[in-house]
PDB file of C-alpha atoms in Angstrom:
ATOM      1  CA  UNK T 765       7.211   6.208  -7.496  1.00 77.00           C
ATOM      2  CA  UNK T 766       7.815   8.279  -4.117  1.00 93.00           C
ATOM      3  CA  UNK T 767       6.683  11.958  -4.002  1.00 97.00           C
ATOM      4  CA  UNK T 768       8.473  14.776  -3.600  1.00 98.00           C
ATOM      5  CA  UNK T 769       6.563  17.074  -0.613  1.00 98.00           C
ATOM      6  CA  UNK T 770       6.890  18.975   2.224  1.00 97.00           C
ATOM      7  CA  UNK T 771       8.351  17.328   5.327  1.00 97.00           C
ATOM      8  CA  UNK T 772       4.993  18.578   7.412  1.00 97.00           C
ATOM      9  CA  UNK T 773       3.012  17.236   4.558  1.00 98.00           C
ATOM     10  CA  UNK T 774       5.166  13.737   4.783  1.00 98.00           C
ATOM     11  CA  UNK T 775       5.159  13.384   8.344  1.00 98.00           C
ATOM     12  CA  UNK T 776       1.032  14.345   8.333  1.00 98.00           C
ATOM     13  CA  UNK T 777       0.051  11.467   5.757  1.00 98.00           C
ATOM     14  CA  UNK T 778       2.739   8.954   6.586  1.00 98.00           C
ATOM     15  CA  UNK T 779       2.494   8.594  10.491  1.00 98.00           C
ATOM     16  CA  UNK T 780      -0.746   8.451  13.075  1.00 98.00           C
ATOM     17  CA  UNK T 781      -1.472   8.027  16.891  1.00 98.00           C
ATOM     18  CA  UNK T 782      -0.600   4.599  18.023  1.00 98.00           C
ATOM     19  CA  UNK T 783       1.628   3.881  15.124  1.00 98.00           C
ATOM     20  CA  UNK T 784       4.970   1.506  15.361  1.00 98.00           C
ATOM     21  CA  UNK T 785       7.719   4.314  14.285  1.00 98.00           C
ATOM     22  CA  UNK T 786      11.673   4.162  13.587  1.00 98.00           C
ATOM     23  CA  UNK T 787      13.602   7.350  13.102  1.00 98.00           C
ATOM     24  CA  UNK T 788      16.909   4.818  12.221  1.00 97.00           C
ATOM     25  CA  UNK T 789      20.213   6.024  11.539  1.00 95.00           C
ATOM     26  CA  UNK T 790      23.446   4.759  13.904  1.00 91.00           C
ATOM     27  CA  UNK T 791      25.246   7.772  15.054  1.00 90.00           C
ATOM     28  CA  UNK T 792      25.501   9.206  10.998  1.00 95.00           C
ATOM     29  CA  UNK T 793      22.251  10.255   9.425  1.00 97.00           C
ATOM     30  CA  UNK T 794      19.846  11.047  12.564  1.00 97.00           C
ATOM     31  CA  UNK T 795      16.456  12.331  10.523  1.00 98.00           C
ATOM     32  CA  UNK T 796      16.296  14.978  13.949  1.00 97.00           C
ATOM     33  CA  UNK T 797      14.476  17.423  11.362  1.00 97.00           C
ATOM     34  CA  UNK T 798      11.395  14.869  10.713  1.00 98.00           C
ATOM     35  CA  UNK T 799      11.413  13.900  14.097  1.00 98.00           C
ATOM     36  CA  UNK T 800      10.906  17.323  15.230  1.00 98.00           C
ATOM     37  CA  UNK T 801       8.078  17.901  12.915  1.00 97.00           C
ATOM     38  CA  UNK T 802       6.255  14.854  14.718  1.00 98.00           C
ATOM     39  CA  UNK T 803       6.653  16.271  17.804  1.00 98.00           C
ATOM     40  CA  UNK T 804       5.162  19.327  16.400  1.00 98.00           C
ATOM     41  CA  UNK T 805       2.387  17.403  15.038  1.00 98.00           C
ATOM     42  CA  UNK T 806       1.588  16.469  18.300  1.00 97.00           C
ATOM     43  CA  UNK T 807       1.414  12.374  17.565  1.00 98.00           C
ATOM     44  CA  UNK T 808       0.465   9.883  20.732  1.00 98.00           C
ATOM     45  CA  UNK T 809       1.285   6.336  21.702  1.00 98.00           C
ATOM     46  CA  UNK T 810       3.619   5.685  19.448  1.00 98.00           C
ATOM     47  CA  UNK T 811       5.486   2.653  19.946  1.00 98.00           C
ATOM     48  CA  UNK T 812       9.484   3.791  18.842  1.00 98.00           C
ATOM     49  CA  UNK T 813      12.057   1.387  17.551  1.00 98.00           C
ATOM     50  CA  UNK T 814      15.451   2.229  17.179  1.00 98.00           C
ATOM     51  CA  UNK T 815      19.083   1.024  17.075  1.00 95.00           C
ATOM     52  CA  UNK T 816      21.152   3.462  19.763  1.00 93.00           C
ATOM     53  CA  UNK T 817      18.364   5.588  20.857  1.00 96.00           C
ATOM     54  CA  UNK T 818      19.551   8.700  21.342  1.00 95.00           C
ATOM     55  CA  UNK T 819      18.747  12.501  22.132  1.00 97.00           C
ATOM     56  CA  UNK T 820      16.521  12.551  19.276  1.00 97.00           C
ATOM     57  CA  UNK T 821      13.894  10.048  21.199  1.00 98.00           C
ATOM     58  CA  UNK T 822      14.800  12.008  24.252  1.00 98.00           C
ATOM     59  CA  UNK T 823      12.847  14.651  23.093  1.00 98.00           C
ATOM     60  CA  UNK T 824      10.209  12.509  21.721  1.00 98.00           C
ATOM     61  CA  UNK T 825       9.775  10.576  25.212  1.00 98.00           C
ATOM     62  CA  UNK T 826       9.895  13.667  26.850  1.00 98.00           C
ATOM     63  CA  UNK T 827       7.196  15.193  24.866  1.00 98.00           C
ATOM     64  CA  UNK T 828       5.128  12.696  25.587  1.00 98.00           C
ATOM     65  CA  UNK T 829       4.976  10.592  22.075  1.00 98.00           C
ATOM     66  CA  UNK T 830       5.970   7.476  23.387  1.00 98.00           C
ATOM     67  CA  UNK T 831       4.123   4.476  24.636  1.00 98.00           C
ATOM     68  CA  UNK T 832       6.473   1.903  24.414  1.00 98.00           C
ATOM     69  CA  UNK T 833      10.558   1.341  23.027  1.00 98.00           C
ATOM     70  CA  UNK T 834      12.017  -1.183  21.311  1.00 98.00           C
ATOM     71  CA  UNK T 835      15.553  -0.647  21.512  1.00 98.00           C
ATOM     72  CA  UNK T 836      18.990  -1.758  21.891  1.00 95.00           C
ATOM     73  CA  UNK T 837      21.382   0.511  23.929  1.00 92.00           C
ATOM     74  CA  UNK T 838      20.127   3.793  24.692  1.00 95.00           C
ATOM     75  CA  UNK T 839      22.291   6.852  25.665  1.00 94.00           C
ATOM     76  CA  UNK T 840      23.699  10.112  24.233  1.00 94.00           C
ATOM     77  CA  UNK T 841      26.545   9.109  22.398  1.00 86.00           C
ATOM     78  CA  UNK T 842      29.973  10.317  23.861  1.00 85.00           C
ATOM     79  CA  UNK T 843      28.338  12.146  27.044  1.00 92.00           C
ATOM     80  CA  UNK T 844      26.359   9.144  28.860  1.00 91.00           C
ATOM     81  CA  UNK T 845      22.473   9.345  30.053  1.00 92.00           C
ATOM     82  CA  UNK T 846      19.437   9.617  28.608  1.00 97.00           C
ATOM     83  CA  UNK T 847      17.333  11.934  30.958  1.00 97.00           C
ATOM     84  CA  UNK T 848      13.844  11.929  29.733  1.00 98.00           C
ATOM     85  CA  UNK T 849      14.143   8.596  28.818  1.00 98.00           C
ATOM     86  CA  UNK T 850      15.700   7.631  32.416  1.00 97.00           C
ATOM     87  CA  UNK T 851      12.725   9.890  34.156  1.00 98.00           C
ATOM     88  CA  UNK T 852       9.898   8.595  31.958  1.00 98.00           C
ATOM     89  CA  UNK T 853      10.974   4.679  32.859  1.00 97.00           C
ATOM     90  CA  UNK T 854      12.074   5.621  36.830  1.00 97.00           C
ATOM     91  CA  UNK T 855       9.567   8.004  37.658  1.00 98.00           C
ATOM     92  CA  UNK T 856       6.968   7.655  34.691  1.00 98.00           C
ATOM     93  CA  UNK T 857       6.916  11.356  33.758  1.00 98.00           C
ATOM     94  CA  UNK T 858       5.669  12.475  31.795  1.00 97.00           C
ATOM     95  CA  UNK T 859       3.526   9.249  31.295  1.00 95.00           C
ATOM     96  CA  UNK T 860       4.613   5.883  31.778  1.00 96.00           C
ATOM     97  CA  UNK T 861       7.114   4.090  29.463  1.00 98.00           C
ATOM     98  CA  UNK T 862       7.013   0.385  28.403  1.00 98.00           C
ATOM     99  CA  UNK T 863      10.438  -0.636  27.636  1.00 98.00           C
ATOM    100  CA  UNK T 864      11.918  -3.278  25.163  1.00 98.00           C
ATOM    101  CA  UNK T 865      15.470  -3.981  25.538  1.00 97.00           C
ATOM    102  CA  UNK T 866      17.724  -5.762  23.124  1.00 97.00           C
ATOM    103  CA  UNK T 867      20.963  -6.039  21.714  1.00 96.00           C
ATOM    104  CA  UNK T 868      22.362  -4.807  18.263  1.00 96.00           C
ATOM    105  CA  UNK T 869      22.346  -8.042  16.979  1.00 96.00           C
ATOM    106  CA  UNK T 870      18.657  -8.452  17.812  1.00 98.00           C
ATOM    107  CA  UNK T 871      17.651  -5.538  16.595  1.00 98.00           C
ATOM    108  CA  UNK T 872      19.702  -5.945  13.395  1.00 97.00           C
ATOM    109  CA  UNK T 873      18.659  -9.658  12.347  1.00 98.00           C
ATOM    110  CA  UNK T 874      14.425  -8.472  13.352  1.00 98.00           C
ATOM    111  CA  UNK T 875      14.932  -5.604  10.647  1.00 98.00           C
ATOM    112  CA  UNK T 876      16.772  -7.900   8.308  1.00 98.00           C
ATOM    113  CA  UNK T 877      13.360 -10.874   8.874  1.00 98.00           C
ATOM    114  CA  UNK T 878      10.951  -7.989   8.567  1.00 98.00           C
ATOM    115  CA  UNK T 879      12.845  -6.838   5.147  1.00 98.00           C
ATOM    116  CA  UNK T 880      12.622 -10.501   4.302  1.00 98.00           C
ATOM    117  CA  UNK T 881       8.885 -10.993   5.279  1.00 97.00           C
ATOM    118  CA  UNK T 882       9.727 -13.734   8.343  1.00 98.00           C
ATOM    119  CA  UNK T 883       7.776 -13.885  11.194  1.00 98.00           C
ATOM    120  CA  UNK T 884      11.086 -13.872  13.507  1.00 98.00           C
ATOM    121  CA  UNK T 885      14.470 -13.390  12.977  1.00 98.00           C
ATOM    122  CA  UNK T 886      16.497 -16.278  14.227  1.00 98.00           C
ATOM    123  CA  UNK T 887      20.710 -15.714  15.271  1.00 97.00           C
ATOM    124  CA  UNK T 888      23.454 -16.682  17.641  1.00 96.00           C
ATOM    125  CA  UNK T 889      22.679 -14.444  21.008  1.00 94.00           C
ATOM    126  CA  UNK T 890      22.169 -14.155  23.989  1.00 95.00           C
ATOM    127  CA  UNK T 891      24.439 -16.324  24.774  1.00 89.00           C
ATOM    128  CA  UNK T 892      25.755 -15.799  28.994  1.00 86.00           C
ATOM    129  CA  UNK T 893      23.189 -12.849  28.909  1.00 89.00           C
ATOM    130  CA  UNK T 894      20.418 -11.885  30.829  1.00 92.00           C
ATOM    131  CA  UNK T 895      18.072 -10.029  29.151  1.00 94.00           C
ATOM    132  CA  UNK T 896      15.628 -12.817  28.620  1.00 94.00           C
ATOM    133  CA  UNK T 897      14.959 -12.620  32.342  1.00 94.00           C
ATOM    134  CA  UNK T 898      13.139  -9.187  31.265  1.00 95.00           C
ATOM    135  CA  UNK T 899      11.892  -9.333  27.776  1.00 97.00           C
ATOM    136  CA  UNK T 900       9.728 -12.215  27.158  1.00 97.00           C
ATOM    137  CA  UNK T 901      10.136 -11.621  22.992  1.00 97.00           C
ATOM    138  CA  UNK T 902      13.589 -13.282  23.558  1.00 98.00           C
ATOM    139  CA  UNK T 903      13.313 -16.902  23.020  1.00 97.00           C
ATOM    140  CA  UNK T 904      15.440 -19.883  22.053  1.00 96.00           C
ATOM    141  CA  UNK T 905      14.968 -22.685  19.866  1.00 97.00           C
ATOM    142  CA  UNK T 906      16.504 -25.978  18.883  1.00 97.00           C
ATOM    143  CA  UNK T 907      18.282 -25.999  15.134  1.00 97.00           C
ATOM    144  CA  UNK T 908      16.193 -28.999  13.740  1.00 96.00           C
ATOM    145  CA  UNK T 909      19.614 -29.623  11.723  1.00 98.00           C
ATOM    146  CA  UNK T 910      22.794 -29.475  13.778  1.00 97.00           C
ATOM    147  CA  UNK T 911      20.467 -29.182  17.712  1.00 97.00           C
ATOM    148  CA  UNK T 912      22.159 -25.917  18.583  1.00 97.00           C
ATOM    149  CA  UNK T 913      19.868 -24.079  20.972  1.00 96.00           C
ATOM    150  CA  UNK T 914      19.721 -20.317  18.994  1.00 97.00           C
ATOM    151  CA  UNK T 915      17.968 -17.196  19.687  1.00 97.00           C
ATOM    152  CA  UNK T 916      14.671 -15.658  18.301  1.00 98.00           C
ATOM    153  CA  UNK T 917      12.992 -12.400  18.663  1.00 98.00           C
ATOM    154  CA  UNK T 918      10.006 -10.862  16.491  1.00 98.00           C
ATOM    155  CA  UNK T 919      10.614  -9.335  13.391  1.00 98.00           C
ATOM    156  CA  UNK T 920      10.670  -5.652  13.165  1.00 98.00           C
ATOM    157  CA  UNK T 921       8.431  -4.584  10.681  1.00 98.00           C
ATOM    158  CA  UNK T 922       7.422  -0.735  11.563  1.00 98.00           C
ATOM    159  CA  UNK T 923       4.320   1.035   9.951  1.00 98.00           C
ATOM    160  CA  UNK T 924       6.367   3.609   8.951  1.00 98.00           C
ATOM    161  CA  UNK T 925       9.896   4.352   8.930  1.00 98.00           C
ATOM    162  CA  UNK T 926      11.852   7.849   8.301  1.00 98.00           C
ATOM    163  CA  UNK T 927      16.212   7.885   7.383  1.00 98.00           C
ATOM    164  CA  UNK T 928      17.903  10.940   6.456  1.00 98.00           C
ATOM    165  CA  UNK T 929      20.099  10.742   3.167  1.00 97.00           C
ATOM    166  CA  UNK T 930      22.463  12.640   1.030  1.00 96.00           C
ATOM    167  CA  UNK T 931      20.648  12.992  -2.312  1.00 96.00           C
ATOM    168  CA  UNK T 932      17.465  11.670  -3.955  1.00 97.00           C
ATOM    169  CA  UNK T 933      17.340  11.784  -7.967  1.00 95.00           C
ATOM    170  CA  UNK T 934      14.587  13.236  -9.287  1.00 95.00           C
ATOM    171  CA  UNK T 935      12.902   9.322 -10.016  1.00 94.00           C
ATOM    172  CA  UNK T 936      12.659   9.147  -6.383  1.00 96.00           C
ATOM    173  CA  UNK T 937      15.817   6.785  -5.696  1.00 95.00           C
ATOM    174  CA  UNK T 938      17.685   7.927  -2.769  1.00 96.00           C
ATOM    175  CA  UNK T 939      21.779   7.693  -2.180  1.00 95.00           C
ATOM    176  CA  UNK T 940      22.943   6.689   1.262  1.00 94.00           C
ATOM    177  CA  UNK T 941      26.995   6.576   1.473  1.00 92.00           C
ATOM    178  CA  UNK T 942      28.970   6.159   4.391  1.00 92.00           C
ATOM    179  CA  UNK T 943      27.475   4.595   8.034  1.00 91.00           C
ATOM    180  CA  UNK T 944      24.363   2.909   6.556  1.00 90.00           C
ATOM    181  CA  UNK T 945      23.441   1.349   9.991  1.00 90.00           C
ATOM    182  CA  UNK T 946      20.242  -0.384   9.616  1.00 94.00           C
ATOM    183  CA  UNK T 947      18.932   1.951   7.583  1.00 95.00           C
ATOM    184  CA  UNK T 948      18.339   0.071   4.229  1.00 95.00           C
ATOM    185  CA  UNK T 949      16.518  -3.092   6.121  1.00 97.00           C
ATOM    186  CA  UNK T 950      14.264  -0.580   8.256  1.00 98.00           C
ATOM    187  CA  UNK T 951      12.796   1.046   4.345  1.00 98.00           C
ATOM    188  CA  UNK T 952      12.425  -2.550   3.209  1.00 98.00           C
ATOM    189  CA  UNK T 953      10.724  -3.859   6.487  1.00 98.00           C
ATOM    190  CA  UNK T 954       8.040  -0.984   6.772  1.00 98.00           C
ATOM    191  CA  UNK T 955       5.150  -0.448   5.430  1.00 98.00           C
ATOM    192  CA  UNK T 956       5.833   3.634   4.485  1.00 98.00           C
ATOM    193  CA  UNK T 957       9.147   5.066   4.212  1.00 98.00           C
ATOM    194  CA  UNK T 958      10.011   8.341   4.688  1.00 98.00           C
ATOM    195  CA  UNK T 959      13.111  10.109   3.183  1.00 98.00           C
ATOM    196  CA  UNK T 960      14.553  13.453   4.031  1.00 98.00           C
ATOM    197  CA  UNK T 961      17.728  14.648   1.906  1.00 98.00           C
ATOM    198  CA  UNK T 962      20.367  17.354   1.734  1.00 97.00           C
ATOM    199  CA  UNK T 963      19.589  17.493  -1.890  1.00 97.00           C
ATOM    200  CA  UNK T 964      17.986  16.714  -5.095  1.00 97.00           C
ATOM    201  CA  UNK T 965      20.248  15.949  -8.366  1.00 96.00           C
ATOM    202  CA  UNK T 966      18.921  14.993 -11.844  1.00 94.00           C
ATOM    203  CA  UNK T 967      20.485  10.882 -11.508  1.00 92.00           C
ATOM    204  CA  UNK T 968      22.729   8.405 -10.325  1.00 91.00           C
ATOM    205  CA  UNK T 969      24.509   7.914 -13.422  1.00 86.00           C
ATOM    206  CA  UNK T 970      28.527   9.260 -12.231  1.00 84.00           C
ATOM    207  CA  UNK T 971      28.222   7.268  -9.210  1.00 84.00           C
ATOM    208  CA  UNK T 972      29.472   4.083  -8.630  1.00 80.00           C
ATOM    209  CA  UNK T 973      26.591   1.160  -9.206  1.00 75.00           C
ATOM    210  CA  UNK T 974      27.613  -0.901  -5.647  1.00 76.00           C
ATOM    211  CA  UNK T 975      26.906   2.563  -3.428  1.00 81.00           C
ATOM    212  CA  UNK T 976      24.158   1.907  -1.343  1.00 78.00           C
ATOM    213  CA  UNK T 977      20.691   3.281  -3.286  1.00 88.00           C
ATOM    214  CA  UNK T 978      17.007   2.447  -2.472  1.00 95.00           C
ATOM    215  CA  UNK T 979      15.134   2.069  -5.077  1.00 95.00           C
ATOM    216  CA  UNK T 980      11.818   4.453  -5.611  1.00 95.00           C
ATOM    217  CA  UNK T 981       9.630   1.873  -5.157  1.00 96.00           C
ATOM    218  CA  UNK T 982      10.596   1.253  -1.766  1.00 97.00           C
ATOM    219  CA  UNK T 983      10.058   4.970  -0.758  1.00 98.00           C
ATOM    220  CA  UNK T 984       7.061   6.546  -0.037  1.00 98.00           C
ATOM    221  CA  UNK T 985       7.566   9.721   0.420  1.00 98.00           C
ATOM    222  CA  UNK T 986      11.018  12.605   0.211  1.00 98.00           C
ATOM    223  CA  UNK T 987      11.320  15.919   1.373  1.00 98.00           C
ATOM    224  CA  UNK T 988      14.345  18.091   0.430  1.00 98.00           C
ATOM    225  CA  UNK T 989      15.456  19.539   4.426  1.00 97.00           C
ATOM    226  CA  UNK T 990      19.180  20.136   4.034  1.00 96.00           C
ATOM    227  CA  UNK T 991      20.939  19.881   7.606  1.00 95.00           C
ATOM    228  CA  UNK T 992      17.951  17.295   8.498  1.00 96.00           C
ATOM    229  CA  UNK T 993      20.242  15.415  10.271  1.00 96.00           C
ATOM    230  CA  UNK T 994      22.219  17.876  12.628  1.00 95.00           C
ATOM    231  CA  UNK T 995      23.452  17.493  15.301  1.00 95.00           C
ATOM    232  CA  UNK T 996      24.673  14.315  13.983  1.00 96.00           C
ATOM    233  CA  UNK T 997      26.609  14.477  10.304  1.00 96.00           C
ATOM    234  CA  UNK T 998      26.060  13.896   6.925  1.00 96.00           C
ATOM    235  CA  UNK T 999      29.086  12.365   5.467  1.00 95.00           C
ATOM    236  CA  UNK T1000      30.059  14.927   2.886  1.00 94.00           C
ATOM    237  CA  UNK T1001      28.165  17.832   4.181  1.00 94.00           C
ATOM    238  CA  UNK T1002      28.683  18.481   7.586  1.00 94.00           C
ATOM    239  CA  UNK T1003      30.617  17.239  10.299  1.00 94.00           C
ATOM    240  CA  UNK T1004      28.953  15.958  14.279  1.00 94.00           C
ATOM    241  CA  UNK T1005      28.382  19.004  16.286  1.00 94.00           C
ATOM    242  CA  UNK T1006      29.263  17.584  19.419  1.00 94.00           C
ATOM    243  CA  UNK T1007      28.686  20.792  21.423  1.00 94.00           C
ATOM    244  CA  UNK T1008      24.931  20.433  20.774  1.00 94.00           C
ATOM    245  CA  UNK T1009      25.084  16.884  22.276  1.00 95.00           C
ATOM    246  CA  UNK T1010      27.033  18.249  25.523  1.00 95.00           C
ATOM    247  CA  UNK T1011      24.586  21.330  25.624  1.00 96.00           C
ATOM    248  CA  UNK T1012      21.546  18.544  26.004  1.00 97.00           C
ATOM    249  CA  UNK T1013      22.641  16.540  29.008  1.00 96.00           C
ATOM    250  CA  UNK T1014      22.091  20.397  30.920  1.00 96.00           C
ATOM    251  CA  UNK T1015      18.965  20.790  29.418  1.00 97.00           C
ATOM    252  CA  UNK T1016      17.584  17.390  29.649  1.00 97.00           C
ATOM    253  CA  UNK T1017      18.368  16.725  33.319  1.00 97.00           C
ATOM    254  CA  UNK T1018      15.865  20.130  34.181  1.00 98.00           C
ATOM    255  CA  UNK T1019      12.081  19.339  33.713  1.00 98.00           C
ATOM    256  CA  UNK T1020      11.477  23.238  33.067  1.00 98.00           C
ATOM    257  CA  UNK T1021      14.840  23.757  30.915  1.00 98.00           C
ATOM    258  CA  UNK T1022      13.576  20.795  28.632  1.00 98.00           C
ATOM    259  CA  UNK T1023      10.253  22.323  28.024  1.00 98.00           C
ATOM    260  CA  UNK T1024      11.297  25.625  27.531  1.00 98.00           C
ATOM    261  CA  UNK T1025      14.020  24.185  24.886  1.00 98.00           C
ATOM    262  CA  UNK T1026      11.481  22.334  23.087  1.00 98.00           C
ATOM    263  CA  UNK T1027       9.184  25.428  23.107  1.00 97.00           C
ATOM    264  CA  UNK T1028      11.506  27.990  21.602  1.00 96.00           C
ATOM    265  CA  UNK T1029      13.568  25.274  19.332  1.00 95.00           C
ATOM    266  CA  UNK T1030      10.630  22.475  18.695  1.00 96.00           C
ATOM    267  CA  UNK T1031       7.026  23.484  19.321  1.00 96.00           C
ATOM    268  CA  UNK T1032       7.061  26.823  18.010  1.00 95.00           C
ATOM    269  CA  UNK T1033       9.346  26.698  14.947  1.00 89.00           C
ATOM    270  CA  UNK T1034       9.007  25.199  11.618  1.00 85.00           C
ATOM    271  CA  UNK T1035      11.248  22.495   9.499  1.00 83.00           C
ATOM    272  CA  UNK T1036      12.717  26.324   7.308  1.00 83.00           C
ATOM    273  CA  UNK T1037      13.398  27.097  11.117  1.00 81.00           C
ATOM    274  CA  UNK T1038      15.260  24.232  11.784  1.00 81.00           C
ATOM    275  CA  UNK T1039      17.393  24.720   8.193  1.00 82.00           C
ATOM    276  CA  UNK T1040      18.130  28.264   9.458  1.00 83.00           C
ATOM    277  CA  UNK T1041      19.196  27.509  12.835  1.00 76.00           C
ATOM    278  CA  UNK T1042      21.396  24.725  11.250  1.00 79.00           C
ATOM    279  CA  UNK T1043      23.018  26.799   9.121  1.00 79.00           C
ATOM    280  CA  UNK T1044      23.657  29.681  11.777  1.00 73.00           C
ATOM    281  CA  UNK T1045      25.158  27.273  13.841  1.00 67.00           C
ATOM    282  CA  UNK T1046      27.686  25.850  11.280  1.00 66.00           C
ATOM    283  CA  UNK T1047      28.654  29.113  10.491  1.00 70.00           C
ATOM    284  CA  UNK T1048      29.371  30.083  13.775  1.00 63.00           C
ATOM    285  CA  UNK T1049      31.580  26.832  14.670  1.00 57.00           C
TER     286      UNK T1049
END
């Protein structure tokens, strides 16, 4: 059964230096709050996966977190580059990058084989691409049934993994409604899951049985951190604050600006700082 605990307790146990890490969630249900509490932590060499990396694992990379990134399309949604990111790979501040490019598809069908147990997830792809040429985890093999030449990549199968959500009950299952993304595969594939939710209710039982819910036993760990997705949304709690995402292309193009955001926002608050400054800013748009 997963606990209930502090999001600086979950992060603490769930994640180490050198770890494979995904913060998933496509566009709708970003776990920013748990992300910030690993940069707080401090955590090194982390290798981060991710569908649509985005300004979250800006701030990671730019903190320093990341040795390596297995993703496929990387940008901030709506407003166009990743800075850190783009500086880290270009001019290998602040450390070096390794890089792992693939598309959604990819990434999608290695979560699904990871979920599964497979070794490699095997799909239509590729196809008139190029990305082989860099990433030698693309490959292509012959269907010993029909001889169509398809692709394979690795499965994704992270140590630990950490979604946002709507509610948990109070068994430890956890309700995710409207994007689901990858979410659900990236729980099953890893081998800790970490859950942070707007709320807790008592159960499931007024909700329709086909809505998306992980069971307890696939979660590890759930801390209560309403607003731990902002500045994405949280489909029937708060809308995308798209200022916030126009706000960090400024901040992330300026080495100084960056740190001194991540000092005053990051580094020296906590995860009741972040639900504060969440709900401040809601109630001032």
């Amino acid at each position: 059964m997963a606990r209930f605990v502090p999001l600086s307790q979950a992060v603490a146990e769930n994640l180490g230096n050198g770890d494979s890490v995904a913060f998933e969630g496509f566009t709708h249900l970003i776990p920013t709050a748990a992300a910030h509490e690993a940069i707080r932590q401090g955590f090194r060499d982390l290798t981060l996966i991710r569908m649509t990396p985005d300004v979250v694992y800006d701030q990671m990379i730019g903190m320093g977190l990341a040795r390596k990134l297995i993703f496929s399309y990387a940008g901030n949604p709506g407003v166009g580059l990743l800075r850190r990111l783009r500086d880290a790979v270009e001019n290998g501040f602040p450390h070096k990058l390794e890089i792992e490019e693939h598309s959604h598809a990819a990434m999608a069908n290695a979560y699904e084989a990871g979920a599964a147990g497979l070794p490699c997830a095997i799909f239509r792809g590729y196809r008139g691409a190029e990305l082989a040429r860099v990433n030698p985890n693309i490959k292509f093999i012959e269907c010993p049934f029909t001889g169509e030449s398809l692709a394979a990549v690795p499965a994704l199968r992270p140590d630990v993994v950490f979604i946002h959500a709507q509610k948990a009950d109070r068994k430890g299952n956890v309700l995710v409604e409207g994007i689901v993304g990858i979410q659900k595969e990236a729980v099953l594939a890893a081998k800790r899951a970490v859950v942070t939710v707007e709320e807790v209710v008592d159960d499931f039982s007024d909700l329709h049985p086909n809505l998306t819910i992980l069971p307890h036993w696939t979660v590890t760990d759930i801390a209560v951190v309403p607003g731990g997705a902002h500045p994405s949304y949280t489909h029937g709690y708060y809308a995308r604050d798209n200022a916030e995402y126009l706000k960090w292309d400024k901040i992330a193009a300026d080495r100084d600006l960056f740190r001194d955001w991540m000092q005053k926002n990051v580094l020296d608050a906590t995860p009741e700082d972040f639900v504060d400054r969440v709900e401040k800013l809601r109630d001032a748009g």
